[in-house]
mmCIF file of C-alpha atoms in Angstrom:
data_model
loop_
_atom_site.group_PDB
_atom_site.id
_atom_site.type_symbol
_atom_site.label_atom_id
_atom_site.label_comp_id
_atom_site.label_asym_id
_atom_site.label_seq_id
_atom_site.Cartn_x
_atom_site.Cartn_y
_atom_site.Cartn_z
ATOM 1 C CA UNK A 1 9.051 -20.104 9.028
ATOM 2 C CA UNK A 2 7.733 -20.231 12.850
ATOM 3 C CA UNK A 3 6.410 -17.020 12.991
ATOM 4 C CA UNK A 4 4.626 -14.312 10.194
ATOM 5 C CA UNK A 5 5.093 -10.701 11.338
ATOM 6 C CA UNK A 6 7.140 -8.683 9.847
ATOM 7 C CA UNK A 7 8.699 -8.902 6.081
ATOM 8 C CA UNK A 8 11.871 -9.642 7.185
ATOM 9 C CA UNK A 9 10.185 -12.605 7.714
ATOM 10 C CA UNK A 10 9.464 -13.783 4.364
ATOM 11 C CA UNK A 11 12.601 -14.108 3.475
ATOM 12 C CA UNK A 12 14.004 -12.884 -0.293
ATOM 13 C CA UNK A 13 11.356 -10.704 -1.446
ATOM 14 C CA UNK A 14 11.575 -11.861 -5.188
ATOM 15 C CA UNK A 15 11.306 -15.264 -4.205
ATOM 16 C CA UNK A 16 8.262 -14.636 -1.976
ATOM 17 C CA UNK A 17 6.255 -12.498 -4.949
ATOM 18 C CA UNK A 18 7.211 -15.103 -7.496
ATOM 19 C CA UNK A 19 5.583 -17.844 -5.354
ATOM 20 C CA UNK A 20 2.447 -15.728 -4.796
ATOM 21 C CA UNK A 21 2.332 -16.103 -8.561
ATOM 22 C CA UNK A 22 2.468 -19.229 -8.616
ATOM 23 C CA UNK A 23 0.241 -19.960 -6.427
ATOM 24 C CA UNK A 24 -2.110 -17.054 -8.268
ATOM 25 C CA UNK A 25 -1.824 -19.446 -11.294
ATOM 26 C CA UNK A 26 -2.859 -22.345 -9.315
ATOM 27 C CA UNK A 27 -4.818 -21.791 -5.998
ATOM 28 C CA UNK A 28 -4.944 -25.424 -4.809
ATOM 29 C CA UNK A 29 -1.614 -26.939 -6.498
ATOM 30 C CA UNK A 30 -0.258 -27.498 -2.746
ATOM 31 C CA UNK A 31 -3.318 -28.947 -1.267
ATOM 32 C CA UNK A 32 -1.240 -31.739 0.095
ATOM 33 C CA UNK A 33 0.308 -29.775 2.239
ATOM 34 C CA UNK A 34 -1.872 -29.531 4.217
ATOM 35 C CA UNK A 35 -3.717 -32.667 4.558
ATOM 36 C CA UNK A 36 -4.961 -33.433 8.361
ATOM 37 C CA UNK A 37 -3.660 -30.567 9.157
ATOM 38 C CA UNK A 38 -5.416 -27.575 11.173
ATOM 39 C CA UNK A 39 -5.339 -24.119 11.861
ATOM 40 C CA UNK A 40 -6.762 -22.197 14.381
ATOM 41 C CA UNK A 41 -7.742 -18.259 13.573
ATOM 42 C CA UNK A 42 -8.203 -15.890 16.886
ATOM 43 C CA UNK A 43 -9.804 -13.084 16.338
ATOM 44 C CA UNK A 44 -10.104 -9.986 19.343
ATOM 45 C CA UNK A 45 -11.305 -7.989 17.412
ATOM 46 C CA UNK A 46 -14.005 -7.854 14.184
ATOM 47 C CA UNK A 47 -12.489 -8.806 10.434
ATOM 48 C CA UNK A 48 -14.366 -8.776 6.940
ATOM 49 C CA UNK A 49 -11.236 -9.563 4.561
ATOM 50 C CA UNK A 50 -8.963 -11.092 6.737
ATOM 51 C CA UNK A 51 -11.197 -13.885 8.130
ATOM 52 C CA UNK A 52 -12.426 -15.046 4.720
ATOM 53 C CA UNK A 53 -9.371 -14.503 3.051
ATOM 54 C CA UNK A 54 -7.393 -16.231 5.334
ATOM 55 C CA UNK A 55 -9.809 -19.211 5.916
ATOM 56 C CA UNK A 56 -9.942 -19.397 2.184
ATOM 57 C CA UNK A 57 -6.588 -19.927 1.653
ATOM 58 C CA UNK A 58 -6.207 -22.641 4.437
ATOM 59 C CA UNK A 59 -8.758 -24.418 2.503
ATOM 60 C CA UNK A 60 -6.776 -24.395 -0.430
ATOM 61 C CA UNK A 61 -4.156 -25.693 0.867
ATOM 62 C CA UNK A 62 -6.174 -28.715 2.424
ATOM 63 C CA UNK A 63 -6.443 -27.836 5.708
ATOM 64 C CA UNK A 64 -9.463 -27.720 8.469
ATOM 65 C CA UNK A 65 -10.048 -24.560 9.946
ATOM 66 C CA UNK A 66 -11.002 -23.304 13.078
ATOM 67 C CA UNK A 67 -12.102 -19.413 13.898
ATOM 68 C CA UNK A 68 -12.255 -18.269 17.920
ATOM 69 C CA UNK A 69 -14.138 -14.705 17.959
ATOM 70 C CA UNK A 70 -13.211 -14.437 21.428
ATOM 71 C CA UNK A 71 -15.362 -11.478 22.315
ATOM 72 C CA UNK A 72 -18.275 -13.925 21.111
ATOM 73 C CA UNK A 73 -18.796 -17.342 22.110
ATOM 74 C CA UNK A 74 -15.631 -17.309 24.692
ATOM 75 C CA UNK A 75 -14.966 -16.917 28.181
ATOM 76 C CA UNK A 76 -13.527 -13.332 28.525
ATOM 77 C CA UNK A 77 -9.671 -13.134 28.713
ATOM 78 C CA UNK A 78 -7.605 -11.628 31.025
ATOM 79 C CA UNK A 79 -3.959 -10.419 29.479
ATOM 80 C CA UNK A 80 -2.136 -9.347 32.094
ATOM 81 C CA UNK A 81 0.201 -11.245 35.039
ATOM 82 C CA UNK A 82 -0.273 -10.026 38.449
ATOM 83 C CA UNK A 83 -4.150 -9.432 38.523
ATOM 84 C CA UNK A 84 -6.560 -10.663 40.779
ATOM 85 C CA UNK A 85 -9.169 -11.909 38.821
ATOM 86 C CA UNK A 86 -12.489 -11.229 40.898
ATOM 87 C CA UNK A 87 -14.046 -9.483 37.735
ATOM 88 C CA UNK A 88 -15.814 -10.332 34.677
ATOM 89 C CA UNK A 89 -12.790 -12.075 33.418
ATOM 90 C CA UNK A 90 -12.696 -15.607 33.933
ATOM 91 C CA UNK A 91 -9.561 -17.423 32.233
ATOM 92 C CA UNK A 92 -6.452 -16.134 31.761
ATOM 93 C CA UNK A 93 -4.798 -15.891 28.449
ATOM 94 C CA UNK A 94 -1.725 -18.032 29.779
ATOM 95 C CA UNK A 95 -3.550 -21.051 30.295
ATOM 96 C CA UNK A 96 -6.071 -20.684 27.179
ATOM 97 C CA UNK A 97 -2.966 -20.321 24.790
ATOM 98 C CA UNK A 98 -1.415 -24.018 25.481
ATOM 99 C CA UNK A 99 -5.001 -25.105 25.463
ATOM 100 C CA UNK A 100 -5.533 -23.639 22.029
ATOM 101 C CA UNK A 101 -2.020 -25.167 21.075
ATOM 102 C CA UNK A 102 -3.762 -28.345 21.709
ATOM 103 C CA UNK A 103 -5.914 -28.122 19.025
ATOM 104 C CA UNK A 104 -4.082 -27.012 16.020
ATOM 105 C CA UNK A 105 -1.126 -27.037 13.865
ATOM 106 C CA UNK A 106 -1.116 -23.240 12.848
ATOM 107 C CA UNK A 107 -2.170 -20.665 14.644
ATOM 108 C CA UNK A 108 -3.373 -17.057 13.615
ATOM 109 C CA UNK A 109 -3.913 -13.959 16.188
ATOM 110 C CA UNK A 110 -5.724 -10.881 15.040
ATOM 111 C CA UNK A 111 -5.274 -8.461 18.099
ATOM 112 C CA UNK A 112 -5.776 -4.837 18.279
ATOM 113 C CA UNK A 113 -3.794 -1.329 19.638
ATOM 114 C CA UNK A 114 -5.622 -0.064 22.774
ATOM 115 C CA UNK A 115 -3.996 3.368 21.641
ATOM 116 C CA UNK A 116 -3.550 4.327 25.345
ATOM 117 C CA UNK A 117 -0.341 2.933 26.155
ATOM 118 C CA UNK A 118 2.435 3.016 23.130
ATOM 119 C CA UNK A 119 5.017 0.897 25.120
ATOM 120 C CA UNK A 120 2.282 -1.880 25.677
ATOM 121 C CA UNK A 121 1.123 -1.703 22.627
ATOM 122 C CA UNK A 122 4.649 -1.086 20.377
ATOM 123 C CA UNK A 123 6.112 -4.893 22.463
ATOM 124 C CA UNK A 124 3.443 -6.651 20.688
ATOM 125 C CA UNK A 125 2.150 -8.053 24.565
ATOM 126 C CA UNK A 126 -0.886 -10.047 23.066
ATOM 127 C CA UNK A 127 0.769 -11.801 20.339
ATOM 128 C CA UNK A 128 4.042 -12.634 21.688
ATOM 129 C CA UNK A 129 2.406 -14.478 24.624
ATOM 130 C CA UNK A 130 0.786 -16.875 21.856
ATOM 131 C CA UNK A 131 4.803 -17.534 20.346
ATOM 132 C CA UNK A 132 6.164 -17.970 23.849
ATOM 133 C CA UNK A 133 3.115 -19.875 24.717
ATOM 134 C CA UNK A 134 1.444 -21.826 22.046
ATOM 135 C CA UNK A 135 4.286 -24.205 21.144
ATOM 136 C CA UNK A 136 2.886 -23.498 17.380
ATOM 137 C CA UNK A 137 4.030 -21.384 14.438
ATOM 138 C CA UNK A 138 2.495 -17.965 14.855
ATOM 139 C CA UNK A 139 1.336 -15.741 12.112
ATOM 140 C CA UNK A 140 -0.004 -12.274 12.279
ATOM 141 C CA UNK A 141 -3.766 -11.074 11.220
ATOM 142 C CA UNK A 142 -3.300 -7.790 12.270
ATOM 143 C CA UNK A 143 -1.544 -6.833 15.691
ATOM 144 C CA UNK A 144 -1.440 -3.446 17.614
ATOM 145 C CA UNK A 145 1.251 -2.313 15.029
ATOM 146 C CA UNK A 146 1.316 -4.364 11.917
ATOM 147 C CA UNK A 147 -0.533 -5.711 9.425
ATOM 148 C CA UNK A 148 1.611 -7.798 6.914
ATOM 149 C CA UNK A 149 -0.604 -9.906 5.199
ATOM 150 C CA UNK A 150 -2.237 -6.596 4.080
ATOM 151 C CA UNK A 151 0.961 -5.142 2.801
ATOM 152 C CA UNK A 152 2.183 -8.919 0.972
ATOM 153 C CA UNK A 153 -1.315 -8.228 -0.590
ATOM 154 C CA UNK A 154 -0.448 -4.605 -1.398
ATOM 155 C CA UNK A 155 2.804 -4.870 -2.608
ATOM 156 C CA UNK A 156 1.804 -8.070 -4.650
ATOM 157 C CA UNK A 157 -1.363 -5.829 -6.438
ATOM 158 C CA UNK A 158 1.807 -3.252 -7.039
ATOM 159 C CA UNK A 159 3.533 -5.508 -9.117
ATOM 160 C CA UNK A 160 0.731 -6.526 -10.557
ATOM 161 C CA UNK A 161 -0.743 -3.003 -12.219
ATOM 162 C CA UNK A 162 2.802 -1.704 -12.904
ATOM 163 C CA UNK A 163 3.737 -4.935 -14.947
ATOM 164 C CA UNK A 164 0.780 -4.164 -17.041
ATOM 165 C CA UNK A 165 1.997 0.069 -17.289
ATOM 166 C CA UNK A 166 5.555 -1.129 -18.322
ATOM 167 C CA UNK A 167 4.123 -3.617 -20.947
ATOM 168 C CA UNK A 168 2.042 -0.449 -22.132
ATOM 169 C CA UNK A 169 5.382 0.976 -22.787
ATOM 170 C CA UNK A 170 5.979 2.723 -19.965
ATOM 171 C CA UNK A 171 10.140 3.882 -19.505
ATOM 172 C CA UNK A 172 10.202 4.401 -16.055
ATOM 173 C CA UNK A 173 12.365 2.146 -13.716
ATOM 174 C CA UNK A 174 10.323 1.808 -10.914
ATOM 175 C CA UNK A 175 6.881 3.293 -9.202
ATOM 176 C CA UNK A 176 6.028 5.944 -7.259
ATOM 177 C CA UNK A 177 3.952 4.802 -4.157
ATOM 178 C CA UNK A 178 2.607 7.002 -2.158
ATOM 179 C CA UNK A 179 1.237 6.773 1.379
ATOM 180 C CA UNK A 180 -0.995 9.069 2.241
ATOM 181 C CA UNK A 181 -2.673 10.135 5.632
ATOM 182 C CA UNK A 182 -6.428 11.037 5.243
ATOM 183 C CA UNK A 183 -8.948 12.333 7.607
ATOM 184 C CA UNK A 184 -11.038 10.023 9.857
ATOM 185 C CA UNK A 185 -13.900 10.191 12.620
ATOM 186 C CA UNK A 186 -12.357 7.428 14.766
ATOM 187 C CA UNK A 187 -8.934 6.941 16.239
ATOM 188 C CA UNK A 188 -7.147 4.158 14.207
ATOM 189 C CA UNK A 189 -4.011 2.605 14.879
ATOM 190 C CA UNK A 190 -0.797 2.538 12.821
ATOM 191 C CA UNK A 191 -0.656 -1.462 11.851
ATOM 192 C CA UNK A 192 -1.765 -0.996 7.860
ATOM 193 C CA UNK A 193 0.303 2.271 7.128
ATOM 194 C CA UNK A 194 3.145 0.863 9.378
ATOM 195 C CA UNK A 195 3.516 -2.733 7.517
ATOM 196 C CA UNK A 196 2.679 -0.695 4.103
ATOM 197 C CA UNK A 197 5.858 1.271 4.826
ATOM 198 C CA UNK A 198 8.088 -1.564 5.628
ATOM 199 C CA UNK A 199 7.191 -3.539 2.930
ATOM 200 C CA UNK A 200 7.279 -0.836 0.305
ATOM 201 C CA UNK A 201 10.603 -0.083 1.748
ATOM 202 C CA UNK A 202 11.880 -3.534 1.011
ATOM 203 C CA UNK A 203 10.778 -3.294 -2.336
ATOM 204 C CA UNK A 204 11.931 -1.666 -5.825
ATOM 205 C CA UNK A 205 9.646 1.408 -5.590
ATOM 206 C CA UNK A 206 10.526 5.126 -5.110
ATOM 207 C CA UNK A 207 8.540 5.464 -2.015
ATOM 208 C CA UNK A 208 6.904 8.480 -0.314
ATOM 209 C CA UNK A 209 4.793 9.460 2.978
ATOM 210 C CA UNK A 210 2.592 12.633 3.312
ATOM 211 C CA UNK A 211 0.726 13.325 6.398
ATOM 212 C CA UNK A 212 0.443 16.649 8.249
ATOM 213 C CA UNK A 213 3.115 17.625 10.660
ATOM 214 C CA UNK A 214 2.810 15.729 13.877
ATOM 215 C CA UNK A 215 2.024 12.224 12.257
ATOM 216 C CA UNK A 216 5.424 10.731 11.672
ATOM 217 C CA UNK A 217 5.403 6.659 12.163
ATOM 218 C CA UNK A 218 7.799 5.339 14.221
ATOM 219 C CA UNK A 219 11.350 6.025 12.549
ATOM 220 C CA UNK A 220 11.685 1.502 12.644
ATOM 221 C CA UNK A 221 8.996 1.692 9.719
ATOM 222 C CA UNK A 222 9.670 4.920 8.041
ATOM 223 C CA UNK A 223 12.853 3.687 6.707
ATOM 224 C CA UNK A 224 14.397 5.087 3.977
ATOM 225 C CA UNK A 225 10.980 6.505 2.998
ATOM 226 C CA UNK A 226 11.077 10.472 1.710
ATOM 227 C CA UNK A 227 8.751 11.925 4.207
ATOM 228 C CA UNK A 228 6.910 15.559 2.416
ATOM 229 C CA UNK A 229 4.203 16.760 4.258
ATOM 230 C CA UNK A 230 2.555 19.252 1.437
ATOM 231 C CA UNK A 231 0.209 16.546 -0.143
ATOM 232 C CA UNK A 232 0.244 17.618 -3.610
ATOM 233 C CA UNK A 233 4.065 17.571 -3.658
ATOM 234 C CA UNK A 234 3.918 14.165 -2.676
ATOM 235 C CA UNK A 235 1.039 12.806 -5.332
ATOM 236 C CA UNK A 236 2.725 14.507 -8.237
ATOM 237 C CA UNK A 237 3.776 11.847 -10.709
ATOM 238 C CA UNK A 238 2.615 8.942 -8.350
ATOM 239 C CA UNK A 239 1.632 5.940 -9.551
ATOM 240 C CA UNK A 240 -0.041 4.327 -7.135
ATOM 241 C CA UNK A 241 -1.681 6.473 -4.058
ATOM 242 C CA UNK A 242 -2.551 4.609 -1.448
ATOM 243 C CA UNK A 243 -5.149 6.301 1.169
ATOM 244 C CA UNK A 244 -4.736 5.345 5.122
ATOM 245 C CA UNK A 245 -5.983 7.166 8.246
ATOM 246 C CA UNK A 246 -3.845 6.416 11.419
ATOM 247 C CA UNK A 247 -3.971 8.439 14.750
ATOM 248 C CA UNK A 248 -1.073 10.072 16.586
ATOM 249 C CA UNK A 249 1.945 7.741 16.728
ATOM 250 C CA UNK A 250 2.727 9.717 19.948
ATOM 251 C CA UNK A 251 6.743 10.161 17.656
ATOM 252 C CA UNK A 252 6.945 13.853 18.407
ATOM 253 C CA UNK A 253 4.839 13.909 21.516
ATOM 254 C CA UNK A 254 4.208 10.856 23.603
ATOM 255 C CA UNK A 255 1.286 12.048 24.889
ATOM 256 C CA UNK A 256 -0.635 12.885 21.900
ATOM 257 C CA UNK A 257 -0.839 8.809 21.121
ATOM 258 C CA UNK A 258 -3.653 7.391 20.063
ATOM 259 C CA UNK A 259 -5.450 10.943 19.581
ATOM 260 C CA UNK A 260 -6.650 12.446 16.891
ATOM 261 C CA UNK A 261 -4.346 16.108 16.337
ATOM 262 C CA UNK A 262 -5.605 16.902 13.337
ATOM 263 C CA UNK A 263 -9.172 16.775 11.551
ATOM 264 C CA UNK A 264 -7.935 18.514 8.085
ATOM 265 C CA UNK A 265 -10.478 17.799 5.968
ATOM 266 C CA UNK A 266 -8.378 18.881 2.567
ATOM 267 C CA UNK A 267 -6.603 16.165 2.592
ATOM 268 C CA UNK A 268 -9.144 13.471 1.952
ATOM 269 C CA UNK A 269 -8.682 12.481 -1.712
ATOM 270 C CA UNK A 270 -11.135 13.448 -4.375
ATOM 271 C CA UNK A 271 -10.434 13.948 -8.287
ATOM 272 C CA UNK A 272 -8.497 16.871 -7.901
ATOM 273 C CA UNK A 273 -5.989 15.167 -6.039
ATOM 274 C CA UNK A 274 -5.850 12.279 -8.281
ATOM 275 C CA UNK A 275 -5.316 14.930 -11.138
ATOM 276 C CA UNK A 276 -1.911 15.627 -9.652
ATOM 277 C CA UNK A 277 -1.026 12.051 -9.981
ATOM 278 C CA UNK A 278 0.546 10.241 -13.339
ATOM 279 C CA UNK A 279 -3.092 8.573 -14.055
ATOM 280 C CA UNK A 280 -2.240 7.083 -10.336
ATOM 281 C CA UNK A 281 -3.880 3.943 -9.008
ATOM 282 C CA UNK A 282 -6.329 4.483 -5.681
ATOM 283 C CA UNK A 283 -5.720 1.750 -3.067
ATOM 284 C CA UNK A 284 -6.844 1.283 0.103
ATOM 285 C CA UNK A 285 -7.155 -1.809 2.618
ATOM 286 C CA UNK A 286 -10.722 -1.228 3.424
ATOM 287 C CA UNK A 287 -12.949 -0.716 4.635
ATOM 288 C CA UNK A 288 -12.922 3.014 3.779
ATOM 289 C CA UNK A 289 -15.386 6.055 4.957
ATOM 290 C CA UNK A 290 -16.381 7.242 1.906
ATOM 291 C CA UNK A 291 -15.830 10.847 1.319
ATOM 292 C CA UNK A 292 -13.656 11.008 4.365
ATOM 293 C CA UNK A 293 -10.716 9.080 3.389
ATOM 294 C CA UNK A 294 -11.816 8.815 -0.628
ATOM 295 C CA UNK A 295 -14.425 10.300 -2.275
ATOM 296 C CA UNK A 296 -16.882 7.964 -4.165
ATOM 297 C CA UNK A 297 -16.192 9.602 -7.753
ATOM 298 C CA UNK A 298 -12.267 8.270 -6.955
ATOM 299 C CA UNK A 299 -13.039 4.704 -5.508
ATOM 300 C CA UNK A 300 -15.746 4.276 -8.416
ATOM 301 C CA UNK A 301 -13.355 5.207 -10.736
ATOM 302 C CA UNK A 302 -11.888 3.269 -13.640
ATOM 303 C CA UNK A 303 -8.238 3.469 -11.510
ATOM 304 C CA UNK A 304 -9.436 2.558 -8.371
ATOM 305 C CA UNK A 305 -7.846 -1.077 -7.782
ATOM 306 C CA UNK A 306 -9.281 -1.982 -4.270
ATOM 307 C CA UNK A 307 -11.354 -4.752 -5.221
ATOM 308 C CA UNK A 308 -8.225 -6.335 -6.388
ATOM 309 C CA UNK A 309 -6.021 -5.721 -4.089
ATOM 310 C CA UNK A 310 -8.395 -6.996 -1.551
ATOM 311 C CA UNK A 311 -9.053 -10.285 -3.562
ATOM 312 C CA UNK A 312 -4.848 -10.646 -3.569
ATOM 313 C CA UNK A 313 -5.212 -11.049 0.247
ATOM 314 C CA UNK A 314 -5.848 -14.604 -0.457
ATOM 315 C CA UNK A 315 -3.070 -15.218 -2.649
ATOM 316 C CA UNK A 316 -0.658 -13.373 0.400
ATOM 317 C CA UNK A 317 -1.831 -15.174 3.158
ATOM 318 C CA UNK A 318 -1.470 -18.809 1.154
ATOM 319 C CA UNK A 319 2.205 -18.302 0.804
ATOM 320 C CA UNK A 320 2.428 -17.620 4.699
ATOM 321 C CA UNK A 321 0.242 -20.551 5.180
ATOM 322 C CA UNK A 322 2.354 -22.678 2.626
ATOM 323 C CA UNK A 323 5.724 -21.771 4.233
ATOM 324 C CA UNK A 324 4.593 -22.314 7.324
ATOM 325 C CA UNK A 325 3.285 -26.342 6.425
ATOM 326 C CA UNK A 326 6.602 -27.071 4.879
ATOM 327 C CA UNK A 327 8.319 -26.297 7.785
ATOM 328 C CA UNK A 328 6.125 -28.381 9.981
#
C-alpha cells in the first residue's frame, strides 16, 4: 500500500477488520516491522486523537517517530506555484517535501479545508503534492475532505458493539447506522462525515444520512446511502447514531460552501432523540460541543461509546502503518 486515503484503499474490507483484531489482541506482535524504521507525522493544523493515536501505534510497531507542527516550530509554507514570495512565507512546500522525504520512511499529512474554494479543496492540492513529491508512502491524518483513519476506527467500534447485540440474541441481519448532521458555532468541513459515509457504504450496514435540506455531501461519498431529511424518521430503529456537524458542501449551491445555511437548533441530539432509536449507540469523533452537537445527559450515558471508539483509533491506524512496512 503506497498511499492511505480512501477505503478503497485498504483493500478487502473483511480482511482489513479481521487484522485490526488481530492486532487488537496483540498491540506489539509486529514490532519487527518496523525496526530502524521512521515515520514522519505533519501536522497543519491542531490534533488531540490523531497525533497520539497515531504516534502510538508507530511505536508499536517499532518504529521512531517524528511530529512537524508546521504552524509551530517551522518556517511558514507557501502552497502554491506561481507566487512571488516577498511575504511572510519563506520556503516553499515543493522543496520542503523531498527534504522531509529525506528523513523518513513513512510519511503522514494532516491538512485542513480552507472552505473557500471547493475545487481547491475537493483535488486534495496539499496532500497530493507530498505523493508526487515525497518519494514515500503517503497516508492520510485528515485532509480537506477525508478522514479515514477516523472512519477504520468507526466502522471497527461498529463491529465491535453489534457483535456483542447479536450474541445478546439479537435477529437482525445487519445495523442501522445513522449519520446525522447537528448544529455547530463554527464552520467545519466535510472530511469525518464524508469518510464515515464511504466506509459505512462499503460495509454490511443498512446505512442512512439526515441533515436538513441544503446539506447533501458530494454524491462520490453519499453512495448508495438512503438520504431522509426528517431526523426522527431517520433515528427510528437505529442502532448506532452517529452525531457530525459539517458546513455547506456547496452540492446544491456552489456558493453557499463552506457557510453555515442553517443554525437549527432541534436537531442537536438529546434523550428524546435517542428515545426514537432501538437503545441506539451515540458516537462521535470528537471533540464534540456539548449541548450543541450532543447533550451531556446522552454522551454521559450508559450507550454513549465515544471513549471507545476513540481508543480504536489506535488499533486503525496500526493496520495502515503495518501495511504500509510490509510493502517497504
Amino acid at each position: 500500500m503506497k498511499s492511505f486515503i480512501n477505503v478503497q484503499d485498504i483493500g478487502p474490507l473483511d480482511k482489513a477488520m479481521a487484522e485490526a483484531f488481530e492486532i487488537k489482541n496483540d498491540r506489539f506482535k509486529y514490532q519487527h516491522l518496523g525496526r530502524n524504521k521512521t515515520l514522519m507525522m505533519i501536522f497543519f493544523n491542531n490534533s488531540l486523537r490523531t497525533r497520539l493515536s497515531t504516534q502510538k501505534a508507530a511505536m508499536n510497531l517499532g518504529m521512531n517517530v517524528i511530529v512537524l507542527d508546521v504552524n509551530a516550530g517551522a518556517w511558514k509554507l507557501e502552497t502554491e506555484r506561481g507566487v512571488i514570495m516577498d511575504g511572510d512565507k519563506s520556503e516553499h512546500l515543493l522543496e520542503a517535501i523531498p527534504v522531509m522525504g529525506c528523513y523518513c520512511d513513512l510519511i503522514g499529512v494532516r491538512s485542513f479545508a480552507g472552505l473557500t474554494d471547493r475545487e481547491y479543496d475537493y483535488a486534495e492540492t496539499v496532500l497530493q503534492q507530498f505523493i508526487k513529491y515525497s518519494g514515500r508512502p503517503v497516508f492520510a491524518m485528515e485532509t480537506a475532505t477525508v478522514h479515514p483513519l477516523q472512519a477504520f476506527a468507526d466502522l471497527i467500534t461498529i463491529e465491535e458493539y453489534w457483535k456483542r447485540s447479536v450474541g445478546n440474541g439479537s435477529a437482525v441481519a445487519k445495523p442501522k447506522v445513522v449519520l446525522t448532521w447537528a448544529p455547530h458555532c463554527r464552520a467545519l468541513p466535510q472530511a469525518v462525515p464524508n469518510s464515515f459515509a464511504q466506509w459505512m457504504n462499503a460495509a454490511d450496514v443498512d446505512f442512512v444520512i439526515t441533515h436538513p435540506k441544503g446539506y447533501e455531501l458530494d454524491p462520490q461519498f453519499v453512495g448508495n446511502a438512503r438520504v431522509e431529511y426528517d431526523q426522527r424518521k431517520a433515528f427510528e430503529g437505529a442502532d448506532f447514531i452517529y452525531a457530525k456537524n459539517w458546513s455547506n458542501p456547496g452540492v446544491t449551491n456552489l456558493a453557499d460552501y463552506g457557510k453555515i445555511t442553517c443554525e437549527d437548533r432541534s436537531w442537536t441530539v438529546d434523550t428524546e432523540h435517542m428515545s426514537w432509536t432501538n437503545n441506539g449507540k451515540f458516537m462521535h469523533c470528537l471533540p464534540v460541543r456539548r449541548n450543541l452537537i450532543v447533550t451531556d445527559d446522552v454522551i454521559e450515558s450508559k450507550n454513549s461509546i465515544v471513549i471507545p471508539e476513540a481508543a480504536n483509533r489506535e488499533i486503525s491506524c496500526s493496520v495502515v502503518i503495518k501495511r504500509m512496512l510490509e510493502a517497504l
